[in-house]
Amino acid sequence: GIVFVRVSVSAQIIGISEYYERLVSPELTQKALSPAKAIRSMQSLRDTKFAAKVVDQFIHILGLYPTGSLVLLNTNEIAIVQEQKPKQKLSPTIIIISNTLGEPTLDQLRLDLAATTEYSITRSLSADSIHYHLNSQGLNSSQFNQNDLNKPWWRKLRPKK
């Protein structure tokens, strides 16, 4: 592999952080990857583009479902990861933003997946795989009124196949 002796740890951390950000939030001309696919891409670059130790630590800190990522639940609802748990990386706290039919829900249910067996994450979704408007807390209901919910572009929040 490549020797990373001359690159400081700080520079490596900045480099891997910027690379991850470009994968999940690319320029308009590129397609965004889901956090899970971005992590797989980064793992493939261990000891080639980034030092394996830095990649492993970055992934350990970030987790499989990073805060703000979109996920499809076993119930066919779409949710946003709101909070990670250091010891329960597969069971974050989520906010459900669509019902089982893919219709947006303005009554956002906040769930701790570690406290329920009824809900689980089936897969991660990329940001450009569904059409909606979000703020940092989830679906921005203040931007929408009942007329918005009847528009064809807003009726379904189904992920693309």
PDB file of C-alpha atoms in Angstrom:
ATOM      1  CA  GLY A   1       0.000   0.000   0.000  1.00  0.00           C
ATOM      2  CA  ILE A   2       0.859   3.666   0.033  1.00  0.00           C
ATOM      3  CA  VAL A   3       2.981   5.043   2.861  1.00  0.00           C
ATOM      4  CA  PHE A   4       1.206   7.936   4.614  1.00  0.00           C
ATOM      5  CA  VAL A   5       4.164   9.092   6.708  1.00  0.00           C
ATOM      6  CA  ARG A   6       4.311  12.600   5.245  1.00  0.00           C
ATOM      7  CA  VAL A   7       0.587  13.311   5.500  1.00  0.00           C
ATOM      8  CA  SER A   8      -0.470  14.458   8.949  1.00  0.00           C
ATOM      9  CA  VAL A   9      -3.342  12.694  10.689  1.00  0.00           C
ATOM     10  CA  SER A  10      -5.294  15.980  10.655  1.00  0.00           C
ATOM     11  CA  ALA A  11      -4.919  16.262   6.878  1.00  0.00           C
ATOM     12  CA  GLN A  12      -5.988  12.640   6.430  1.00  0.00           C
ATOM     13  CA  ILE A  13      -9.114  13.218   8.546  1.00  0.00           C
ATOM     14  CA  ILE A  14     -10.000  16.336   6.559  1.00  0.00           C
ATOM     15  CA  GLY A  15      -9.378  14.497   3.299  1.00  0.00           C
ATOM     16  CA  ILE A  16     -11.566  11.519   4.155  1.00  0.00           C
ATOM     17  CA  SER A  17     -14.318  13.790   5.517  1.00  0.00           C
ATOM     18  CA  GLU A  18     -14.375  15.832   2.323  1.00  0.00           C
ATOM     19  CA  TYR A  19     -14.375  12.666   0.211  1.00  0.00           C
ATOM     20  CA  TYR A  20     -17.363  11.266   2.121  1.00  0.00           C
ATOM     21  CA  GLU A  21     -19.232  14.572   1.782  1.00  0.00           C
ATOM     22  CA  ARG A  22     -18.659  14.575  -2.002  1.00  0.00           C
ATOM     23  CA  LEU A  23     -20.069  11.039  -2.224  1.00  0.00           C
ATOM     24  CA  VAL A  24     -23.284  11.702  -0.297  1.00  0.00           C
ATOM     25  CA  SER A  25     -23.804  15.345  -1.380  1.00  0.00           C
ATOM     26  CA  PRO A  26     -22.234  15.694  -4.821  1.00  0.00           C
ATOM     27  CA  GLU A  27     -22.454  18.547  -7.268  1.00  0.00           C
ATOM     28  CA  LEU A  28     -25.681  18.769  -9.262  1.00  0.00           C
ATOM     29  CA  THR A  29     -24.184  16.865 -12.186  1.00  0.00           C
ATOM     30  CA  GLN A  30     -23.491  13.720 -10.144  1.00  0.00           C
ATOM     31  CA  LYS A  31     -25.711  11.209  -8.349  1.00  0.00           C
ATOM     32  CA  ALA A  32     -25.595  11.050  -4.553  1.00  0.00           C
ATOM     33  CA  LEU A  33     -24.701   7.757  -2.911  1.00  0.00           C
ATOM     34  CA  SER A  34     -26.473   6.478   0.176  1.00  0.00           C
ATOM     35  CA  PRO A  35     -24.301   6.623   3.317  1.00  0.00           C
ATOM     36  CA  ALA A  36     -23.968   2.819   3.244  1.00  0.00           C
ATOM     37  CA  LYS A  37     -22.698   2.836  -0.374  1.00  0.00           C
ATOM     38  CA  ALA A  38     -20.350   5.721   0.408  1.00  0.00           C
ATOM     39  CA  ILE A  39     -18.901   3.750   3.326  1.00  0.00           C
ATOM     40  CA  ARG A  40     -18.407   0.686   1.081  1.00  0.00           C
ATOM     41  CA  SER A  41     -16.642   2.904  -1.452  1.00  0.00           C
ATOM     42  CA  MET A  42     -14.366   4.262   1.258  1.00  0.00           C
ATOM     43  CA  GLN A  43     -13.567   0.755   2.511  1.00  0.00           C
ATOM     44  CA  SER A  44     -12.406  -0.186  -0.974  1.00  0.00           C
ATOM     45  CA  LEU A  45      -9.877   2.674  -0.819  1.00  0.00           C
ATOM     46  CA  ARG A  46      -8.213   1.490   2.399  1.00  0.00           C
ATOM     47  CA  ASP A  47      -4.440   1.596   1.980  1.00  0.00           C
ATOM     48  CA  THR A  48      -4.743   3.009  -1.540  1.00  0.00           C
ATOM     49  CA  LYS A  49      -6.176   6.508  -1.248  1.00  0.00           C
ATOM     50  CA  PHE A  50      -6.517   6.676   2.561  1.00  0.00           C
ATOM     51  CA  ALA A  51      -4.683   4.987   5.425  1.00  0.00           C
ATOM     52  CA  ALA A  52      -6.629   1.943   6.617  1.00  0.00           C
ATOM     53  CA  LYS A  53      -6.511   3.091  10.247  1.00  0.00           C
ATOM     54  CA  VAL A  54      -8.067   6.470   9.350  1.00  0.00           C
ATOM     55  CA  VAL A  55     -10.794   4.843   7.208  1.00  0.00           C
ATOM     56  CA  ASP A  56     -11.662   2.342   9.941  1.00  0.00           C
ATOM     57  CA  GLN A  57     -11.866   5.025  12.625  1.00  0.00           C
ATOM     58  CA  PHE A  58     -13.942   7.342  10.412  1.00  0.00           C
ATOM     59  CA  ILE A  59     -16.445   4.562   9.682  1.00  0.00           C
ATOM     60  CA  HIS A  60     -16.559   3.550  13.344  1.00  0.00           C
ATOM     61  CA  ILE A  61     -17.396   7.121  14.390  1.00  0.00           C
ATOM     62  CA  LEU A  62     -19.860   7.737  11.556  1.00  0.00           C
ATOM     63  CA  GLY A  63     -21.784   4.472  11.867  1.00  0.00           C
ATOM     64  CA  LEU A  64     -23.746   2.657   9.197  1.00  0.00           C
ATOM     65  CA  TYR A  65     -26.705   5.058   9.351  1.00  0.00           C
ATOM     66  CA  PRO A  66     -25.292   8.571   9.905  1.00  0.00           C
ATOM     67  CA  THR A  67     -27.471  11.297  11.388  1.00  0.00           C
ATOM     68  CA  GLY A  68     -29.550  12.892   8.632  1.00  0.00           C
ATOM     69  CA  SER A  69     -29.527   9.870   6.342  1.00  0.00           C
ATOM     70  CA  LEU A  70     -32.703   8.476   4.815  1.00  0.00           C
ATOM     71  CA  VAL A  71     -33.733   4.884   5.481  1.00  0.00           C
ATOM     72  CA  LEU A  72     -36.464   2.519   4.347  1.00  0.00           C
ATOM     73  CA  LEU A  73     -38.100   0.644   7.227  1.00  0.00           C
ATOM     74  CA  ASN A  74     -39.438  -2.921   7.308  1.00  0.00           C
ATOM     75  CA  THR A  75     -42.930  -1.356   7.380  1.00  0.00           C
ATOM     76  CA  ASN A  76     -42.231   0.318   3.992  1.00  0.00           C
ATOM     77  CA  GLU A  77     -42.169   3.754   5.649  1.00  0.00           C
ATOM     78  CA  ILE A  78     -39.357   6.224   4.986  1.00  0.00           C
ATOM     79  CA  ALA A  79     -37.524   7.798   7.907  1.00  0.00           C
ATOM     80  CA  ILE A  80     -34.655  10.148   8.670  1.00  0.00           C
ATOM     81  CA  VAL A  81     -31.986   9.119  11.153  1.00  0.00           C
ATOM     82  CA  GLN A  82     -32.063  11.719  13.900  1.00  0.00           C
ATOM     83  CA  GLU A  83     -29.587  10.392  16.457  1.00  0.00           C
ATOM     84  CA  GLN A  84     -26.881   7.731  16.647  1.00  0.00           C
ATOM     85  CA  LYS A  85     -26.119   5.570  19.667  1.00  0.00           C
ATOM     86  CA  PRO A  86     -22.431   4.746  20.103  1.00  0.00           C
ATOM     87  CA  LYS A  87     -23.102   1.202  21.333  1.00  0.00           C
ATOM     88  CA  GLN A  88     -26.124   0.477  19.118  1.00  0.00           C
ATOM     89  CA  LYS A  89     -25.104   1.596  15.627  1.00  0.00           C
ATOM     90  CA  LEU A  90     -27.860  -0.461  13.943  1.00  0.00           C
ATOM     91  CA  SER A  91     -30.635   1.002  16.117  1.00  0.00           C
ATOM     92  CA  PRO A  92     -30.622   4.805  15.812  1.00  0.00           C
ATOM     93  CA  THR A  93     -33.418   7.182  16.741  1.00  0.00           C
ATOM     94  CA  ILE A  94     -35.451   8.007  13.629  1.00  0.00           C
ATOM     95  CA  ILE A  95     -38.253  10.313  12.476  1.00  0.00           C
ATOM     96  CA  ILE A  96     -40.805   8.721  10.143  1.00  0.00           C
ATOM     97  CA  ILE A  97     -41.634  11.038   7.222  1.00  0.00           C
ATOM     98  CA  SER A  98     -43.909   8.820   5.099  1.00  0.00           C
ATOM     99  CA  ASN A  99     -46.587   6.257   5.821  1.00  0.00           C
ATOM    100  CA  THR A 100     -46.674   2.718   4.395  1.00  0.00           C
ATOM    101  CA  LEU A 101     -48.301   4.007   1.192  1.00  0.00           C
ATOM    102  CA  GLY A 102     -45.502   6.506   0.621  1.00  0.00           C
ATOM    103  CA  GLU A 103     -47.656   9.492   1.515  1.00  0.00           C
ATOM    104  CA  PRO A 104     -45.927  12.235   3.509  1.00  0.00           C
ATOM    105  CA  THR A 105     -46.848  12.438   7.137  1.00  0.00           C
ATOM    106  CA  LEU A 106     -46.751  15.790   8.843  1.00  0.00           C
ATOM    107  CA  ASP A 107     -47.296  14.111  12.232  1.00  0.00           C
ATOM    108  CA  GLN A 108     -43.739  12.926  12.431  1.00  0.00           C
ATOM    109  CA  LEU A 109     -43.294   9.934  14.728  1.00  0.00           C
ATOM    110  CA  ARG A 110     -39.963   9.844  16.552  1.00  0.00           C
ATOM    111  CA  LEU A 111     -38.824   6.310  17.331  1.00  0.00           C
ATOM    112  CA  ASP A 112     -35.905   4.815  19.188  1.00  0.00           C
ATOM    113  CA  LEU A 113     -35.233   1.634  17.223  1.00  0.00           C
ATOM    114  CA  ALA A 114     -33.349   0.175  20.180  1.00  0.00           C
ATOM    115  CA  ALA A 115     -36.590   0.276  22.193  1.00  0.00           C
ATOM    116  CA  THR A 116     -38.848  -1.499  19.676  1.00  0.00           C
ATOM    117  CA  THR A 117     -38.892  -4.784  17.783  1.00  0.00           C
ATOM    118  CA  GLU A 118     -41.745  -3.616  15.561  1.00  0.00           C
ATOM    119  CA  TYR A 119     -39.529  -1.404  13.357  1.00  0.00           C
ATOM    120  CA  SER A 120     -36.170  -2.019  11.730  1.00  0.00           C
ATOM    121  CA  ILE A 121     -34.128  -0.531   8.892  1.00  0.00           C
ATOM    122  CA  THR A 122     -34.123  -2.551   5.675  1.00  0.00           C
ATOM    123  CA  ARG A 123     -31.841  -0.297   3.654  1.00  0.00           C
ATOM    124  CA  SER A 124     -30.317   3.114   3.340  1.00  0.00           C
ATOM    125  CA  LEU A 125     -31.620   5.538   0.690  1.00  0.00           C
ATOM    126  CA  SER A 126     -29.701   8.191  -1.209  1.00  0.00           C
ATOM    127  CA  ALA A 127     -30.957  11.765  -0.909  1.00  0.00           C
ATOM    128  CA  ASP A 128     -31.842  11.954  -4.592  1.00  0.00           C
ATOM    129  CA  SER A 129     -33.822   8.692  -4.548  1.00  0.00           C
ATOM    130  CA  ILE A 130     -36.995  10.392  -3.316  1.00  0.00           C
ATOM    131  CA  HIS A 131     -38.528  13.823  -3.776  1.00  0.00           C
ATOM    132  CA  TYR A 132     -39.327  15.908  -0.715  1.00  0.00           C
ATOM    133  CA  HIS A 133     -38.239  18.991   1.171  1.00  0.00           C
ATOM    134  CA  LEU A 134     -36.389  18.677   4.458  1.00  0.00           C
ATOM    135  CA  ASN A 135     -35.049  20.885   7.157  1.00  0.00           C
ATOM    136  CA  SER A 136     -32.591  19.779   9.841  1.00  0.00           C
ATOM    137  CA  GLN A 137     -35.398  18.301  11.950  1.00  0.00           C
ATOM    138  CA  GLY A 138     -37.093  16.372   9.150  1.00  0.00           C
ATOM    139  CA  LEU A 139     -40.011  17.184   6.895  1.00  0.00           C
ATOM    140  CA  ASN A 140     -40.601  20.915   6.875  1.00  0.00           C
ATOM    141  CA  SER A 141     -44.360  21.064   7.370  1.00  0.00           C
ATOM    142  CA  SER A 142     -44.313  24.870   7.530  1.00  0.00           C
ATOM    143  CA  GLN A 143     -43.474  24.940   3.805  1.00  0.00           C
ATOM    144  CA  PHE A 144     -46.580  22.960   2.888  1.00  0.00           C
ATOM    145  CA  ASN A 145     -50.313  23.347   3.112  1.00  0.00           C
ATOM    146  CA  GLN A 146     -53.084  20.926   2.132  1.00  0.00           C
ATOM    147  CA  ASN A 147     -52.883  22.059  -1.515  1.00  0.00           C
ATOM    148  CA  ASP A 148     -49.215  21.045  -1.629  1.00  0.00           C
ATOM    149  CA  LEU A 149     -50.080  17.531  -0.488  1.00  0.00           C
ATOM    150  CA  ASN A 150     -52.373  17.113  -3.499  1.00  0.00           C
ATOM    151  CA  LYS A 151     -49.697  17.957  -6.068  1.00  0.00           C
ATOM    152  CA  PRO A 152     -48.495  14.924  -8.062  1.00  0.00           C
ATOM    153  CA  TRP A 153     -44.823  15.481  -7.166  1.00  0.00           C
ATOM    154  CA  TRP A 154     -45.647  15.369  -3.474  1.00  0.00           C
ATOM    155  CA  ARG A 155     -48.166  12.511  -3.242  1.00  0.00           C
ATOM    156  CA  LYS A 156     -45.679   9.670  -2.945  1.00  0.00           C
ATOM    157  CA  LEU A 157     -42.308   9.520  -1.243  1.00  0.00           C
ATOM    158  CA  ARG A 158     -41.473   6.121  -2.692  1.00  0.00           C
ATOM    159  CA  PRO A 159     -37.838   5.349  -3.259  1.00  0.00           C
ATOM    160  CA  LYS A 160     -36.766   4.749  -6.839  1.00  0.00           C
ATOM    161  CA  LYS A 161     -36.006   1.118  -7.657  1.00  0.00           C
TER     162      LYS A 161
END
